[in-house]
């Protein structure tokens, strides 16, 4: 289709052509009119466009990917057994205009996001970026053209992949273009997505400012109302959860449902999980994690995958189930920043303090790390230092005490063990320690669980308890005397604080002291 046939900026013409096609009753005529006028119809006559699309048979929709993506059933079905991943033959693509190819690329990017294939969506995001830079298009150079929307969708895809830094850059471009395009919701949508990005990075002050600016805009219309509402609710919840407010004040109760089809569902899930964990409700956190994971297709390498993996590790740790936390960590090859921080917590629980310090040093060297993640990494580093040496480097201790002055750091600081809090509260000058205690008032801190140090022989005997019924059997297996086994078992019971073999196996499993099956 030649460029002249594509209507980019005339809403009245778009409506008239669609109405004439509807009067014919021909599905092909309706589809052609809708595609030729897709941008002004989507922006200004959304309900009429969706009415037309819903009436089209599947055989027609399959030939017009942009209309298939707009159909209300597509995102729902893509969550289940019928993912929609539109592919176009090269011969068909060559016959398209620059504007049609732009729109097709956007549609492909969105469709792959629907289906949970964020990696593929990123490929189309990069393809669209290249087209914007290298392929001229008159519509993209018009103030009232769709360029703002292209940058917005690239940003949404980057955000879905957890790349908040690049996503913010795209949202900033969309925000700058939005006032020129004449689309009433453009500014608010760009601001809402930017607020969510800031909140995800832990930039609570910036997120709150951007969110307030978004909500000062006019109420959104049908094309973007659901996306804006879900995005703003998730951003507000993420900000408020960091303050650990009173139960009744939490906006987390207003976020979208667990089985939402909006792109912001994983950010709403993060707010829910953080709220439950901050209030010491790990069972509830585990429940929403499992329900949300089962309600969406696997999204390997995405922010959603990062949220679920990190949440499963942290809830397992909160439940005292070290083996389950270790199993989740072992079964997950990829890692986002949330999973990286959760694995550090696992290292701390397992007593692998050197591993924790190394991972944190690597993380803190990343200049793109968000302020909230950086603050959490510093708190965990202080924890690791204290667990190793019984003290924290003075400069790091000062950073943690300074961090407590920010009310949006309360959730992070609530995760510190009580022993570390007591250590940091002893400061010079004493006023700094008093201010530190005052800032943490009302928070409940976990106890630092010390894992017993067992000798190689004690560990061998401990692992044998689950496989052998008697001391004699264990002694025969290891070719030692029964008295040697009895002596080692007595030492194991003393270190674990128990007196029975069943209790010893249970405690050892909780502390992750038992070797995995098959290990020597």
PDB file of N, CA and C in Angstrom, residues 288-370:
ATOM      1  N   UNK A 288       0.545 -15.434  46.790  1.00  0.00           N
ATOM      2  CA  UNK A 288       0.348 -14.534  45.645  1.00  0.00           C
ATOM      3  C   UNK A 288       1.410 -14.781  44.577  1.00  0.00           C
ATOM      4  N   UNK A 289       2.607 -15.161  44.984  1.00  0.00           N
ATOM      5  CA  UNK A 289       3.652 -15.473  44.008  1.00  0.00           C
ATOM      6  C   UNK A 289       3.258 -16.668  43.147  1.00  0.00           C
ATOM      7  N   UNK A 290       2.800 -17.716  43.791  1.00  0.00           N
ATOM      8  CA  UNK A 290       2.444 -18.930  43.049  1.00  0.00           C
ATOM      9  C   UNK A 290       1.229 -18.699  42.160  1.00  0.00           C
ATOM     10  N   UNK A 291       0.234 -17.965  42.664  1.00  0.00           N
ATOM     11  CA  UNK A 291      -0.955 -17.689  41.861  1.00  0.00           C
ATOM     12  C   UNK A 291      -0.614 -16.836  40.643  1.00  0.00           C
ATOM     13  N   UNK A 292       0.205 -15.802  40.853  1.00  0.00           N
ATOM     14  CA  UNK A 292       0.581 -14.926  39.737  1.00  0.00           C
ATOM     15  C   UNK A 292       1.425 -15.672  38.715  1.00  0.00           C
ATOM     16  N   UNK A 293       2.356 -16.480  39.180  1.00  0.00           N
ATOM     17  CA  UNK A 293       3.198 -17.257  38.258  1.00  0.00           C
ATOM     18  C   UNK A 293       2.352 -18.201  37.410  1.00  0.00           C
ATOM     19  N   UNK A 294       1.376 -18.857  38.029  1.00  0.00           N
ATOM     20  CA  UNK A 294       0.551 -19.810  37.297  1.00  0.00           C
ATOM     21  C   UNK A 294      -0.440 -19.128  36.359  1.00  0.00           C
ATOM     22  N   UNK A 295      -0.742 -17.852  36.598  1.00  0.00           N
ATOM     23  CA  UNK A 295      -1.712 -17.137  35.776  1.00  0.00           C
ATOM     24  C   UNK A 295      -1.095 -16.529  34.523  1.00  0.00           C
ATOM     25  N   UNK A 296       0.226 -16.605  34.381  1.00  0.00           N
ATOM     26  CA  UNK A 296       0.902 -15.992  33.246  1.00  0.00           C
ATOM     27  C   UNK A 296       1.868 -16.993  32.613  1.00  0.00           C
ATOM     28  N   UNK A 297       2.133 -16.843  31.334  1.00  0.00           N
ATOM     29  CA  UNK A 297       3.103 -17.738  30.686  1.00  0.00           C
ATOM     30  C   UNK A 297       4.499 -17.478  31.221  1.00  0.00           C
ATOM     31  N   UNK A 298       5.397 -18.468  31.139  1.00  0.00           N
ATOM     32  CA  UNK A 298       6.782 -18.247  31.578  1.00  0.00           C
ATOM     33  C   UNK A 298       7.408 -17.064  30.847  1.00  0.00           C
ATOM     34  N   UNK A 299       8.151 -16.248  31.578  1.00  0.00           N
ATOM     35  CA  UNK A 299       8.734 -15.048  30.978  1.00  0.00           C
ATOM     36  C   UNK A 299      10.224 -14.982  31.331  1.00  0.00           C
ATOM     37  N   UNK A 300      10.980 -15.932  30.808  1.00  0.00           N
ATOM     38  CA  UNK A 300      12.391 -16.059  31.133  1.00  0.00           C
ATOM     39  C   UNK A 300      13.150 -14.791  30.734  1.00  0.00           C
ATOM     40  N   UNK A 301      13.986 -14.320  31.642  1.00  0.00           N
ATOM     41  CA  UNK A 301      14.797 -13.147  31.367  1.00  0.00           C
ATOM     42  C   UNK A 301      14.052 -11.839  31.491  1.00  0.00           C
ATOM     43  N   UNK A 302      12.818 -11.870  31.957  1.00  0.00           N
ATOM     44  CA  UNK A 302      12.014 -10.664  32.079  1.00  0.00           C
ATOM     45  C   UNK A 302      12.019 -10.159  33.514  1.00  0.00           C
ATOM     46  N   UNK A 303      11.488  -8.958  33.712  1.00  0.00           N
ATOM     47  CA  UNK A 303      11.337  -8.435  35.066  1.00  0.00           C
ATOM     48  C   UNK A 303      10.378  -9.314  35.862  1.00  0.00           C
ATOM     49  N   UNK A 304       9.330  -9.817  35.213  1.00  0.00           N
ATOM     50  CA  UNK A 304       8.389 -10.701  35.905  1.00  0.00           C
ATOM     51  C   UNK A 304       9.099 -11.928  36.451  1.00  0.00           C
ATOM     52  N   UNK A 305       9.968 -12.524  35.650  1.00  0.00           N
ATOM     53  CA  UNK A 305      10.734 -13.682  36.104  1.00  0.00           C
ATOM     54  C   UNK A 305      11.631 -13.312  37.280  1.00  0.00           C
ATOM     55  N   UNK A 306      12.223 -12.129  37.232  1.00  0.00           N
ATOM     56  CA  UNK A 306      13.076 -11.647  38.330  1.00  0.00           C
ATOM     57  C   UNK A 306      12.272 -11.507  39.611  1.00  0.00           C
ATOM     58  N   UNK A 307      11.068 -10.936  39.510  1.00  0.00           N
ATOM     59  CA  UNK A 307      10.210 -10.756  40.685  1.00  0.00           C
ATOM     60  C   UNK A 307       9.840 -12.106  41.297  1.00  0.00           C
ATOM     61  N   UNK A 308       9.429 -13.048  40.451  1.00  0.00           N
ATOM     62  CA  UNK A 308       8.975 -14.352  40.947  1.00  0.00           C
ATOM     63  C   UNK A 308      10.133 -15.123  41.583  1.00  0.00           C
ATOM     64  N   UNK A 309      11.274 -15.180  40.895  1.00  0.00           N
ATOM     65  CA  UNK A 309      12.416 -15.932  41.427  1.00  0.00           C
ATOM     66  C   UNK A 309      12.902 -15.340  42.746  1.00  0.00           C
ATOM     67  N   UNK A 310      13.103 -14.014  42.759  1.00  0.00           N
ATOM     68  CA  UNK A 310      13.555 -13.367  43.993  1.00  0.00           C
ATOM     69  C   UNK A 310      12.542 -13.555  45.106  1.00  0.00           C
ATOM     70  N   UNK A 311      11.253 -13.428  44.770  1.00  0.00           N
ATOM     71  CA  UNK A 311      10.217 -13.587  45.786  1.00  0.00           C
ATOM     72  C   UNK A 311      10.189 -14.981  46.371  1.00  0.00           C
ATOM     73  N   UNK A 312      10.366 -16.008  45.528  1.00  0.00           N
ATOM     74  CA  UNK A 312      10.359 -17.387  46.031  1.00  0.00           C
ATOM     75  C   UNK A 312      11.556 -17.645  46.945  1.00  0.00           C
ATOM     76  N   UNK A 313      12.714 -17.089  46.614  1.00  0.00           N
ATOM     77  CA  UNK A 313      13.886 -17.251  47.486  1.00  0.00           C
ATOM     78  C   UNK A 313      13.646 -16.558  48.822  1.00  0.00           C
ATOM     79  N   UNK A 314      13.156 -15.319  48.769  1.00  0.00           N
ATOM     80  CA  UNK A 314      12.992 -14.544  50.000  1.00  0.00           C
ATOM     81  C   UNK A 314      11.875 -15.102  50.885  1.00  0.00           C
ATOM     82  N   UNK A 315      10.778 -15.567  50.283  1.00  0.00           N
ATOM     83  CA  UNK A 315       9.722 -16.148  51.111  1.00  0.00           C
ATOM     84  C   UNK A 315      10.179 -17.458  51.741  1.00  0.00           C
ATOM     85  N   UNK A 316      10.949 -18.247  51.003  1.00  0.00           N
ATOM     86  CA  UNK A 316      11.481 -19.487  51.578  1.00  0.00           C
ATOM     87  C   UNK A 316      12.402 -19.184  52.757  1.00  0.00           C
ATOM     88  N   UNK A 317      13.227 -18.157  52.617  1.00  0.00           N
ATOM     89  CA  UNK A 317      14.103 -17.766  53.733  1.00  0.00           C
ATOM     90  C   UNK A 317      13.286 -17.286  54.919  1.00  0.00           C
ATOM     91  N   UNK A 318      12.239 -16.496  54.637  1.00  0.00           N
ATOM     92  CA  UNK A 318      11.398 -15.989  55.728  1.00  0.00           C
ATOM     93  C   UNK A 318      10.668 -17.123  56.445  1.00  0.00           C
ATOM     94  N   UNK A 319      10.373 -18.200  55.716  1.00  0.00           N
ATOM     95  CA  UNK A 319       9.724 -19.369  56.314  1.00  0.00           C
ATOM     96  C   UNK A 319      10.718 -20.305  56.992  1.00  0.00           C
ATOM     97  N   UNK A 320      12.007 -19.977  56.911  1.00  0.00           N
ATOM     98  CA  UNK A 320      13.031 -20.821  57.518  1.00  0.00           C
ATOM     99  C   UNK A 320      13.340 -22.060  56.710  1.00  0.00           C
ATOM    100  N   UNK A 321      12.995 -22.071  55.423  1.00  0.00           N
ATOM    101  CA  UNK A 321      13.197 -23.249  54.569  1.00  0.00           C
ATOM    102  C   UNK A 321      14.391 -22.998  53.642  1.00  0.00           C
ATOM    103  N   UNK A 322      15.593 -23.189  54.186  1.00  0.00           N
ATOM    104  CA  UNK A 322      16.804 -22.972  53.398  1.00  0.00           C
ATOM    105  C   UNK A 322      16.911 -23.908  52.200  1.00  0.00           C
ATOM    106  N   UNK A 323      16.579 -25.193  52.347  1.00  0.00           N
ATOM    107  CA  UNK A 323      16.667 -26.067  51.168  1.00  0.00           C
ATOM    108  C   UNK A 323      15.799 -25.587  50.008  1.00  0.00           C
ATOM    109  N   UNK A 324      14.583 -25.115  50.299  1.00  0.00           N
ATOM    110  CA  UNK A 324      13.708 -24.630  49.232  1.00  0.00           C
ATOM    111  C   UNK A 324      14.297 -23.400  48.568  1.00  0.00           C
ATOM    112  N   UNK A 325      14.861 -22.482  49.377  1.00  0.00           N
ATOM    113  CA  UNK A 325      15.483 -21.287  48.809  1.00  0.00           C
ATOM    114  C   UNK A 325      16.662 -21.659  47.926  1.00  0.00           C
ATOM    115  N   UNK A 326      17.478 -22.605  48.380  1.00  0.00           N
ATOM    116  CA  UNK A 326      18.633 -23.050  47.593  1.00  0.00           C
ATOM    117  C   UNK A 326      18.198 -23.724  46.307  1.00  0.00           C
ATOM    118  N   UNK A 327      17.109 -24.477  46.375  1.00  0.00           N
ATOM    119  CA  UNK A 327      16.617 -25.182  45.193  1.00  0.00           C
ATOM    120  C   UNK A 327      16.141 -24.184  44.132  1.00  0.00           C
ATOM    121  N   UNK A 328      15.424 -23.138  44.543  1.00  0.00           N
ATOM    122  CA  UNK A 328      14.982 -22.112  43.602  1.00  0.00           C
ATOM    123  C   UNK A 328      16.186 -21.442  42.955  1.00  0.00           C
ATOM    124  N   UNK A 329      17.190 -21.123  43.767  1.00  0.00           N
ATOM    125  CA  UNK A 329      18.384 -20.454  43.243  1.00  0.00           C
ATOM    126  C   UNK A 329      19.130 -21.337  42.251  1.00  0.00           C
ATOM    127  N   UNK A 330      19.225 -22.634  42.546  1.00  0.00           N
ATOM    128  CA  UNK A 330      19.953 -23.551  41.660  1.00  0.00           C
ATOM    129  C   UNK A 330      19.230 -23.748  40.334  1.00  0.00           C
ATOM    130  N   UNK A 331      17.897 -23.767  40.383  1.00  0.00           N
ATOM    131  CA  UNK A 331      17.112 -24.044  39.175  1.00  0.00           C
ATOM    132  C   UNK A 331      16.975 -22.832  38.263  1.00  0.00           C
ATOM    133  N   UNK A 332      17.424 -21.676  38.714  1.00  0.00           N
ATOM    134  CA  UNK A 332      17.289 -20.450  37.927  1.00  0.00           C
ATOM    135  C   UNK A 332      18.652 -20.040  37.419  1.00  0.00           C
ATOM    136  N   UNK A 333      18.822 -20.041  36.101  1.00  0.00           N
ATOM    137  CA  UNK A 333      20.121 -19.694  35.530  1.00  0.00           C
ATOM    138  C   UNK A 333      20.284 -18.188  35.399  1.00  0.00           C
ATOM    139  N   UNK A 334      19.265 -17.495  34.876  1.00  0.00           N
ATOM    140  CA  UNK A 334      19.359 -16.051  34.697  1.00  0.00           C
ATOM    141  C   UNK A 334      19.209 -15.320  36.014  1.00  0.00           C
ATOM    142  N   UNK A 335      19.493 -14.026  35.979  1.00  0.00           N
ATOM    143  CA  UNK A 335      19.401 -13.272  37.216  1.00  0.00           C
ATOM    144  C   UNK A 335      19.235 -11.796  36.923  1.00  0.00           C
ATOM    145  N   UNK A 336      18.171 -11.204  37.481  1.00  0.00           N
ATOM    146  CA  UNK A 336      18.038  -9.759  37.496  1.00  0.00           C
ATOM    147  C   UNK A 336      18.558  -9.234  38.821  1.00  0.00           C
ATOM    148  N   UNK A 337      18.438  -7.945  39.020  1.00  0.00           N
ATOM    149  CA  UNK A 337      18.978  -7.351  40.238  1.00  0.00           C
ATOM    150  C   UNK A 337      18.237  -7.852  41.472  1.00  0.00           C
ATOM    151  N   UNK A 338      16.918  -8.088  41.374  1.00  0.00           N
ATOM    152  CA  UNK A 338      16.165  -8.580  42.526  1.00  0.00           C
ATOM    153  C   UNK A 338      16.613  -9.986  42.912  1.00  0.00           C
ATOM    154  N   UNK A 339      16.806 -10.835  41.912  1.00  0.00           N
ATOM    155  CA  UNK A 339      17.282 -12.188  42.185  1.00  0.00           C
ATOM    156  C   UNK A 339      18.698 -12.153  42.738  1.00  0.00           C
ATOM    157  N   UNK A 340      19.538 -11.246  42.223  1.00  0.00           N
ATOM    158  CA  UNK A 340      20.891 -11.114  42.752  1.00  0.00           C
ATOM    159  C   UNK A 340      20.890 -10.761  44.219  1.00  0.00           C
ATOM    160  N   UNK A 341      20.039  -9.827  44.629  1.00  0.00           N
ATOM    161  CA  UNK A 341      19.950  -9.451  46.040  1.00  0.00           C
ATOM    162  C   UNK A 341      19.388 -10.597  46.878  1.00  0.00           C
ATOM    163  N   UNK A 342      18.410 -11.329  46.329  1.00  0.00           N
ATOM    164  CA  UNK A 342      17.850 -12.467  47.064  1.00  0.00           C
ATOM    165  C   UNK A 342      18.903 -13.556  47.259  1.00  0.00           C
ATOM    166  N   UNK A 343      19.738 -13.774  46.252  1.00  0.00           N
ATOM    167  CA  UNK A 343      20.794 -14.780  46.388  1.00  0.00           C
ATOM    168  C   UNK A 343      21.820 -14.366  47.439  1.00  0.00           C
ATOM    169  N   UNK A 344      22.059 -13.081  47.562  1.00  0.00           N
ATOM    170  CA  UNK A 344      22.957 -12.611  48.625  1.00  0.00           C
ATOM    171  C   UNK A 344      22.364 -12.949  49.988  1.00  0.00           C
ATOM    172  N   UNK A 345      21.066 -12.741  50.138  1.00  0.00           N
ATOM    173  CA  UNK A 345      20.408 -13.097  51.400  1.00  0.00           C
ATOM    174  C   UNK A 345      20.548 -14.595  51.678  1.00  0.00           C
ATOM    175  N   UNK A 346      20.476 -15.387  50.620  1.00  0.00           N
ATOM    176  CA  UNK A 346      20.660 -16.832  50.770  1.00  0.00           C
ATOM    177  C   UNK A 346      22.089 -17.138  51.216  1.00  0.00           C
ATOM    178  N   UNK A 347      23.076 -16.478  50.602  1.00  0.00           N
ATOM    179  CA  UNK A 347      24.469 -16.662  51.036  1.00  0.00           C
ATOM    180  C   UNK A 347      24.617 -16.349  52.521  1.00  0.00           C
ATOM    181  N   UNK A 348      24.000 -15.280  52.972  1.00  0.00           N
ATOM    182  CA  UNK A 348      24.096 -14.887  54.380  1.00  0.00           C
ATOM    183  C   UNK A 348      23.466 -15.951  55.277  1.00  0.00           C
ATOM    184  N   UNK A 349      22.315 -16.478  54.863  1.00  0.00           N
ATOM    185  CA  UNK A 349      21.643 -17.495  55.666  1.00  0.00           C
ATOM    186  C   UNK A 349      22.451 -18.786  55.728  1.00  0.00           C
ATOM    187  N   UNK A 350      23.192 -19.059  54.655  1.00  0.00           N
ATOM    188  CA  UNK A 350      23.991 -20.290  54.599  1.00  0.00           C
ATOM    189  C   UNK A 350      25.372 -20.104  55.210  1.00  0.00           C
ATOM    190  N   UNK A 351      25.685 -18.880  55.630  1.00  0.00           N
ATOM    191  CA  UNK A 351      26.996 -18.635  56.227  1.00  0.00           C
ATOM    192  C   UNK A 351      28.111 -18.462  55.209  1.00  0.00           C
ATOM    193  N   UNK A 352      27.767 -18.277  53.945  1.00  0.00           N
ATOM    194  CA  UNK A 352      28.786 -18.073  52.899  1.00  0.00           C
ATOM    195  C   UNK A 352      29.019 -16.569  52.731  1.00  0.00           C
ATOM    196  N   UNK A 353      29.662 -16.007  53.732  1.00  0.00           N
ATOM    197  CA  UNK A 353      29.793 -14.552  53.803  1.00  0.00           C
ATOM    198  C   UNK A 353      30.736 -14.003  52.737  1.00  0.00           C
ATOM    199  N   UNK A 354      31.792 -14.729  52.423  1.00  0.00           N
ATOM    200  CA  UNK A 354      32.718 -14.272  51.379  1.00  0.00           C
ATOM    201  C   UNK A 354      32.000 -14.198  50.032  1.00  0.00           C
ATOM    202  N   UNK A 355      31.148 -15.205  49.749  1.00  0.00           N
ATOM    203  CA  UNK A 355      30.368 -15.177  48.503  1.00  0.00           C
ATOM    204  C   UNK A 355      29.442 -13.964  48.473  1.00  0.00           C
ATOM    205  N   UNK A 356      28.833 -13.667  49.618  1.00  0.00           N
ATOM    206  CA  UNK A 356      27.921 -12.522  49.691  1.00  0.00           C
ATOM    207  C   UNK A 356      28.663 -11.217  49.430  1.00  0.00           C
ATOM    208  N   UNK A 357      29.815 -11.062  50.056  1.00  0.00           N
ATOM    209  CA  UNK A 357      30.595  -9.828  49.890  1.00  0.00           C
ATOM    210  C   UNK A 357      31.027  -9.662  48.438  1.00  0.00           C
ATOM    211  N   UNK A 358      31.483 -10.748  47.825  1.00  0.00           N
ATOM    212  CA  UNK A 358      31.933 -10.680  46.430  1.00  0.00           C
ATOM    213  C   UNK A 358      30.778 -10.255  45.519  1.00  0.00           C
ATOM    214  N   UNK A 359      29.616 -10.884  45.689  1.00  0.00           N
ATOM    215  CA  UNK A 359      28.461 -10.549  44.846  1.00  0.00           C
ATOM    216  C   UNK A 359      28.040  -9.095  45.038  1.00  0.00           C
ATOM    217  N   UNK A 360      28.090  -8.623  46.269  1.00  0.00           N
ATOM    218  CA  UNK A 360      27.687  -7.249  46.549  1.00  0.00           C
ATOM    219  C   UNK A 360      28.676  -6.244  45.980  1.00  0.00           C
ATOM    220  N   UNK A 361      29.955  -6.550  46.072  1.00  0.00           N
ATOM    221  CA  UNK A 361      30.956  -5.642  45.497  1.00  0.00           C
ATOM    222  C   UNK A 361      30.755  -5.523  43.990  1.00  0.00           C
ATOM    223  N   UNK A 362      30.485  -6.642  43.327  1.00  0.00           N
ATOM    224  CA  UNK A 362      30.232  -6.618  41.889  1.00  0.00           C
ATOM    225  C   UNK A 362      28.982  -5.790  41.581  1.00  0.00           C
ATOM    226  N   UNK A 363      27.960  -5.953  42.383  1.00  0.00           N
ATOM    227  CA  UNK A 363      26.710  -5.244  42.158  1.00  0.00           C
ATOM    228  C   UNK A 363      26.890  -3.741  42.349  1.00  0.00           C
ATOM    229  N   UNK A 364      27.590  -3.363  43.406  1.00  0.00           N
ATOM    230  CA  UNK A 364      27.764  -1.943  43.720  1.00  0.00           C
ATOM    231  C   UNK A 364      28.674  -1.240  42.718  1.00  0.00           C
ATOM    232  N   UNK A 365      29.433  -2.003  41.941  1.00  0.00           N
ATOM    233  CA  UNK A 365      30.291  -1.402  40.914  1.00  0.00           C
ATOM    234  C   UNK A 365      29.494  -1.005  39.670  1.00  0.00           C
ATOM    235  N   UNK A 366      28.239  -1.433  39.594  1.00  0.00           N
ATOM    236  CA  UNK A 366      27.388  -1.112  38.441  1.00  0.00           C
ATOM    237  C   UNK A 366      26.833   0.299  38.605  1.00  0.00           C
ATOM    238  N   UNK A 367      27.245   1.200  37.752  1.00  0.00           N
ATOM    239  CA  UNK A 367      26.811   2.595  37.862  1.00  0.00           C
ATOM    240  C   UNK A 367      25.335   2.773  37.533  1.00  0.00           C
ATOM    241  N   UNK A 368      24.741   1.791  36.857  1.00  0.00           N
ATOM    242  CA  UNK A 368      23.328   1.887  36.511  1.00  0.00           C
ATOM    243  C   UNK A 368      22.398   1.349  37.575  1.00  0.00           C
ATOM    244  N   UNK A 369      22.946   0.912  38.701  1.00  0.00           N
ATOM    245  CA  UNK A 369      22.132   0.349  39.774  1.00  0.00           C
ATOM    246  C   UNK A 369      21.212   1.426  40.349  1.00  0.00           C
ATOM    247  N   UNK A 370      19.940   1.098  40.532  1.00  0.00           N
ATOM    248  CA  UNK A 370      18.986   2.051  41.075  1.00  0.00           C
ATOM    249  C   UNK A 370      19.298   2.401  42.519  1.00  0.00           C
TER     250      UNK A 370
END
